[in-house]
CSV table of C-alpha atoms in Angstrom, one decimal:
chain,number,residue,atom,x,y,z
A,227,MET,CA,-24.1,-70.2,27.1
A,228,HIS,CA,-23.4,-70.5,30.8
A,229,TYR,CA,-22.6,-67.9,33.4
A,230,CYS,CA,-20.7,-68.3,36.7
A,231,PRO,CA,-23.1,-68.0,39.6
A,232,ASN,CA,-20.3,-66.4,41.6
A,233,CYS,CA,-19.2,-63.5,39.5
A,234,GLY,CA,-21.5,-63.6,36.5
A,235,GLY,CA,-18.7,-64.2,33.9
A,236,GLU,CA,-19.2,-66.4,30.9
A,237,VAL,CA,-18.1,-70.0,31.4
A,238,THR,CA,-16.8,-72.1,28.6
A,239,ALA,CA,-15.1,-74.8,30.6
A,240,ARG,CA,-15.3,-76.5,34.0
A,241,PHE,CA,-13.9,-73.5,35.6
A,242,CYS,CA,-14.8,-69.7,35.3
A,243,GLY,CA,-12.2,-67.8,33.4
A,244,GLN,CA,-12.7,-64.7,35.7
A,245,CYS,CA,-12.8,-65.9,39.2
A,246,GLY,CA,-11.6,-69.6,38.8
A,247,ALA,CA,-14.6,-71.1,40.6
A,248,LYS,CA,-15.8,-74.6,39.5
A,249,TYR,CA,-18.9,-74.5,37.4
A,250,GLY,CA,-21.7,-76.9,38.1
A,251,LYS,CA,-25.3,-76.9,39.0
A,252,LYS,CA,-25.3,-79.9,41.4
A,253,ASP,CA,-28.2,-79.6,43.8
A,254,LEU,CA,-27.4,-79.2,47.5
A,255,ASP,CA,-28.1,-82.2,49.7
A,256,LEU,CA,-27.3,-83.2,53.3
A,257,LYS,CA,-24.3,-85.3,52.3
A,258,SER,CA,-22.6,-82.2,50.6
A,259,LEU,CA,-23.3,-80.1,53.6
A,260,PHE,CA,-21.9,-82.5,56.1
A,261,GLN,CA,-18.9,-83.1,53.7
A,262,VAL,CA,-18.1,-79.3,54.0
A,263,VAL,CA,-18.4,-79.4,57.8
A,264,PHE,CA,-16.1,-82.6,57.9
A,265,GLU,CA,-13.5,-80.9,55.6
A,266,THR,CA,-13.6,-77.7,57.7
A,267,ILE,CA,-13.0,-79.6,61.0
A,268,THR,CA,-10.2,-81.9,59.7
A,269,ASN,CA,-8.5,-78.9,57.9
A,270,TRP,CA,-8.7,-77.0,61.2
A,271,GLU,CA,-7.3,-79.9,63.1
A,272,GLN,CA,-4.4,-80.5,60.7
A,273,LYS,CA,-3.4,-76.8,60.6
A,274,MET,CA,-3.6,-76.5,64.4
A,275,LEU,CA,-1.6,-79.6,65.0
A,276,VAL,CA,1.1,-78.6,62.5
A,277,THR,CA,1.3,-75.1,64.1
A,278,LEU,CA,1.6,-76.4,67.7
A,279,GLN,CA,4.3,-78.9,66.6
A,280,VAL,CA,6.5,-76.2,65.0
A,281,LEU,CA,5.9,-73.8,67.8
A,282,ALA,CA,7.3,-76.4,70.2
A,283,LYS,CA,10.3,-77.4,68.1
A,284,GLU,CA,11.2,-74.2,66.2
A,285,PRO,CA,8.8,-71.3,66.8
A,286,GLY,CA,10.7,-68.7,64.8
A,287,LYS,CA,10.1,-70.9,61.6
A,288,ILE,CA,6.3,-70.3,61.8
A,289,ALA,CA,6.6,-66.6,61.9
A,290,ARG,CA,9.2,-66.5,59.1
A,291,ALA,CA,7.0,-68.7,57.0
A,292,PHE,CA,3.9,-66.4,57.6
A,293,ILE,CA,5.8,-63.2,57.1
A,294,GLY,CA,7.4,-64.6,53.9
A,295,GLY,CA,4.0,-65.4,52.4
A,296,GLU,CA,3.6,-69.1,53.2
A,297,ARG,CA,0.2,-68.8,54.8
A,298,ARG,CA,-1.7,-72.0,54.0
A,299,LYS,CA,0.3,-74.5,55.9
A,300,TYR,CA,0.1,-72.9,59.4
A,301,TYR,CA,-2.8,-71.4,61.5
A,302,HIS,CA,-3.2,-67.6,60.9
A,303,PRO,CA,-1.6,-65.8,63.9
A,304,VAL,CA,-4.5,-63.6,64.6
A,305,LYS,CA,-6.9,-66.5,64.4
A,306,PHE,CA,-4.5,-68.5,66.6
A,307,LEU,CA,-4.5,-65.9,69.2
A,308,LEU,CA,-8.2,-65.3,69.3
A,309,PHE,CA,-9.1,-69.1,69.3
A,310,TRP,CA,-7.1,-69.8,72.5
A,311,ALA,CA,-8.2,-66.6,74.1
A,312,SER,CA,-11.8,-67.6,73.4
A,313,VAL,CA,-11.2,-71.1,74.8
A,314,ASN,CA,-9.7,-69.5,78.0
A,315,LEU,CA,-12.7,-67.2,78.3
A,316,PHE,CA,-15.1,-70.1,78.0
A,317,ILE,CA,-13.4,-72.2,80.6
A,318,ALA,CA,-13.1,-69.2,83.0
A,319,LEU,CA,-16.8,-68.4,82.7
A,320,THR,CA,-17.8,-72.1,82.9
A,321,LEU,CA,-15.6,-73.3,85.7
A,322,LYS,CA,-15.9,-70.0,87.6
A,323,VAL,CA,-12.3,-70.5,88.8
A,324,SER,CA,-11.0,-67.6,90.9
A,325,PHE,CA,-7.2,-67.1,91.3
A,326,GLY,CA,-6.9,-65.5,94.7
A,327,GLU,CA,-9.8,-64.7,97.0
A,328,ILE,CA,-11.9,-61.6,96.4
A,329,ASP,CA,-12.2,-59.5,99.5
A,330,THR,CA,-15.8,-59.5,100.4
A,331,ASN,CA,-15.3,-56.5,102.7
A,332,SER,CA,-14.4,-54.4,99.6
A,333,SER,CA,-16.9,-52.2,97.8
A,334,GLU,CA,-19.2,-53.8,95.2
A,335,LEU,CA,-17.4,-51.8,92.6
A,336,GLU,CA,-14.0,-53.4,93.5
A,337,GLN,CA,-15.5,-56.9,93.6
A,338,ARG,CA,-17.0,-56.5,90.2
A,339,PHE,CA,-13.7,-55.1,88.9
A,340,ASN,CA,-11.7,-58.0,90.3
A,341,LEU,CA,-14.2,-60.5,89.0
A,342,PHE,CA,-13.8,-59.0,85.5
A,343,ILE,CA,-10.1,-59.3,85.6
A,344,GLN,CA,-10.3,-63.0,86.6
A,345,ASN,CA,-12.9,-63.8,83.8
A,346,TYR,CA,-11.5,-61.7,81.0
A,347,ILE,CA,-7.7,-61.8,81.6
A,348,SER,CA,-7.3,-63.7,78.3
A,349,LEU,CA,-8.8,-60.9,76.3
A,350,ILE,CA,-6.6,-58.4,78.2
A,351,TYR,CA,-3.6,-60.3,77.1
A,352,ALA,CA,-4.9,-60.4,73.5
A,353,PHE,CA,-5.4,-56.6,73.3
A,354,SER,CA,-2.0,-56.1,74.8
A,355,VAL,CA,-0.3,-57.6,71.8
A,356,PRO,CA,0.5,-54.3,69.9
A,357,MET,CA,2.2,-52.8,73.0
A,358,MET,CA,4.0,-56.0,73.9
A,359,ALA,CA,5.5,-56.0,70.3
A,360,LEU,CA,7.5,-52.9,71.3
A,361,GLY,CA,9.7,-55.1,73.4
A,362,PRO,CA,11.4,-57.1,70.7
A,363,PHE,CA,11.1,-54.2,68.2
A,364,LEU,CA,13.4,-52.1,70.4
A,365,VAL,CA,16.0,-54.8,70.6
A,366,PHE,CA,15.9,-56.1,67.0
A,367,ARG,CA,14.6,-53.1,65.0
A,368,LYS,CA,18.0,-53.0,63.1
A,369,LEU,CA,17.5,-56.6,61.9
A,370,ASP,CA,13.8,-56.2,61.1
A,371,PRO,CA,12.4,-52.7,60.9
A,372,VAL,CA,8.9,-53.7,60.2
A,373,PHE,CA,6.8,-53.3,63.3
A,374,VAL,CA,3.8,-55.4,62.1
A,375,ASN,CA,6.1,-58.5,62.0
A,376,TYR,CA,6.7,-58.3,65.7
A,377,ASN,CA,2.8,-58.4,66.1
A,378,VAL,CA,2.7,-61.6,64.1
A,379,MET,CA,5.3,-63.1,66.6
A,380,LEU,CA,3.4,-61.9,69.7
A,381,CYS,CA,0.2,-63.4,68.3
A,382,TYR,CA,1.8,-66.8,68.3
A,383,ILE,CA,3.6,-66.2,71.6
A,384,VAL,CA,0.5,-65.0,73.5
A,385,GLY,CA,-1.7,-67.7,71.9
A,386,ALA,CA,0.8,-70.4,73.1
A,387,GLY,CA,0.8,-68.9,76.5
A,388,LEU,CA,-3.0,-69.0,76.7
A,389,LEU,CA,-2.9,-72.6,75.6
A,390,ILE,CA,-0.5,-73.4,78.4
A,391,ASN,CA,-2.8,-71.5,80.8
A,392,ILE,CA,-5.7,-73.9,80.2
A,393,PRO,CA,-4.4,-76.7,82.5
A,394,SER,CA,-4.0,-74.2,85.3
A,395,TYR,CA,-7.7,-73.6,85.3
A,396,LEU,CA,-8.5,-77.3,85.4
A,397,MET,CA,-5.8,-77.8,88.2
A,398,VAL,CA,-7.1,-75.0,90.4
A,399,ALA,CA,-10.7,-76.2,89.9
A,400,LEU,CA,-9.7,-79.7,91.1
A,401,TRP,CA,-7.0,-78.8,93.5
A,402,ARG,CA,-6.9,-75.4,95.1
A,403,ASP,CA,-3.4,-75.6,96.3
A,404,ALA,CA,-2.2,-75.7,92.6
A,405,GLU,CA,-2.8,-72.0,92.7
A,406,ILE,CA,0.7,-71.6,94.2
A,407,LEU,CA,2.3,-73.5,91.4
A,408,ARG,CA,0.4,-71.4,88.8
A,409,ASN,CA,1.5,-68.1,90.5
A,410,ILE,CA,5.2,-69.3,90.1
A,411,ILE,CA,5.0,-70.6,86.5
A,412,GLY,CA,2.6,-67.9,85.2
A,413,PRO,CA,4.9,-64.9,85.3
A,414,LEU,CA,7.9,-66.9,84.1
A,415,PHE,CA,6.4,-68.6,81.0
A,416,PRO,CA,5.9,-65.4,78.9
A,417,ILE,CA,9.5,-64.4,79.4
A,418,LEU,CA,11.0,-67.9,78.7
A,419,PHE,CA,8.9,-68.7,75.7
A,420,ALA,CA,9.2,-65.2,74.2
A,421,SER,CA,13.0,-65.4,74.6
A,422,TYR,CA,13.0,-68.9,73.0
A,423,PHE,CA,10.9,-67.6,70.1
A,424,TYR,CA,13.0,-64.6,69.4
A,425,HIS,CA,16.2,-66.6,69.5
A,426,SER,CA,14.7,-69.1,67.1
A,427,TYR,CA,13.5,-66.3,64.7
A,428,PHE,CA,16.6,-64.1,64.7
A,429,LYS,CA,19.3,-66.7,65.3
A,430,ASN,CA,21.1,-64.1,67.3
A,431,ALA,CA,22.8,-63.8,70.7
A,432,LEU,CA,20.7,-65.5,73.4
A,433,TRP,CA,21.2,-62.6,75.9
A,434,LYS,CA,19.4,-60.2,73.3
A,435,SER,CA,16.5,-62.6,73.1
A,436,VAL,CA,16.2,-62.8,76.9
A,437,VAL,CA,16.3,-59.0,77.1
A,438,ALA,CA,13.6,-58.8,74.4
A,439,GLY,CA,11.6,-61.3,76.6
A,440,VAL,CA,11.9,-59.3,79.6
A,441,LEU,CA,10.8,-56.2,77.7
A,442,THR,CA,7.8,-58.1,76.3
A,443,ALA,CA,6.7,-58.9,79.9
A,444,PHE,CA,7.3,-55.3,80.9
A,445,PHE,CA,5.1,-53.9,78.1
A,446,LEU,CA,2.5,-56.6,78.8
A,447,PHE,CA,2.3,-55.2,82.4
A,448,LEU,CA,2.1,-51.7,81.1
A,449,ALA,CA,-0.6,-52.4,78.6
A,450,SER,CA,-2.7,-54.4,81.1
A,451,LEU,CA,-2.3,-51.5,83.5
A,452,ILE,CA,-3.6,-49.0,80.9
A,453,ILE,CA,-6.5,-51.4,79.9
A,454,LEU,CA,-7.5,-52.1,83.4
A,455,THR,CA,-7.4,-48.4,84.4
A,456,THR,CA,-9.7,-47.6,81.5
A,457,VAL,CA,-12.1,-50.4,82.5
A,458,TYR,CA,-12.1,-49.3,86.1
A,459,THR,CA,-12.9,-45.8,85.1
A,460,ILE,CA,-15.8,-47.0,82.9
A,461,PHE,CA,-17.1,-49.1,85.8
A,462,GLN,CA,-17.0,-45.9,88.0
A,463,LEU,CA,-18.9,-43.9,85.4
A,464,ILE,CA,-21.6,-46.4,84.8
A,465,GLU,CA,-22.1,-47.2,88.6
């Protein structure tokens, strides 16, 4: 009689009747370990590439698929957001790129606060997602009254925005004058891509999607203001 090492259930075939795990007592070796690593990397790469392709061609499709239960083909929205936020954070801390000069005549508290904004702006965007979702929810709530669905959309929207933001770090690191171009494109992209995303998802009037995109940017500003005010207060308390 054999028992499953995963759940302890009795095994009478190649697979456990309780948890479905494959039964076998094959000893671990380096080949099997590296095979798992390879499969994990290639599976991540395939999912990410498919996700990016769909986001570029028909972004609403990926949100509809995930909300509808098709969750193996595409990258998970929260993981997608956190991955690109982490990449942005790593690049910002590694390259030490500053967008705009920090006033050396300001207080030490203000300098540390400005540096915090420059380094951790990607995380600020990520934490702003729930409030940003209020933008499309106010416009399309009659078509889709489930608020969490808008958070799924915003995870993909903000994640894509952070991906697009990566070249700007590299450009400014190599060419300081590129900061002017970044300051022009930076505020416009969230509105344009969000509008494109909503229009693709709801298949509704374009002007409604644009209004939702503008509201998304407004709530991003509002959420960032709340987060930064909280952070500045904490800086003051611990100084």
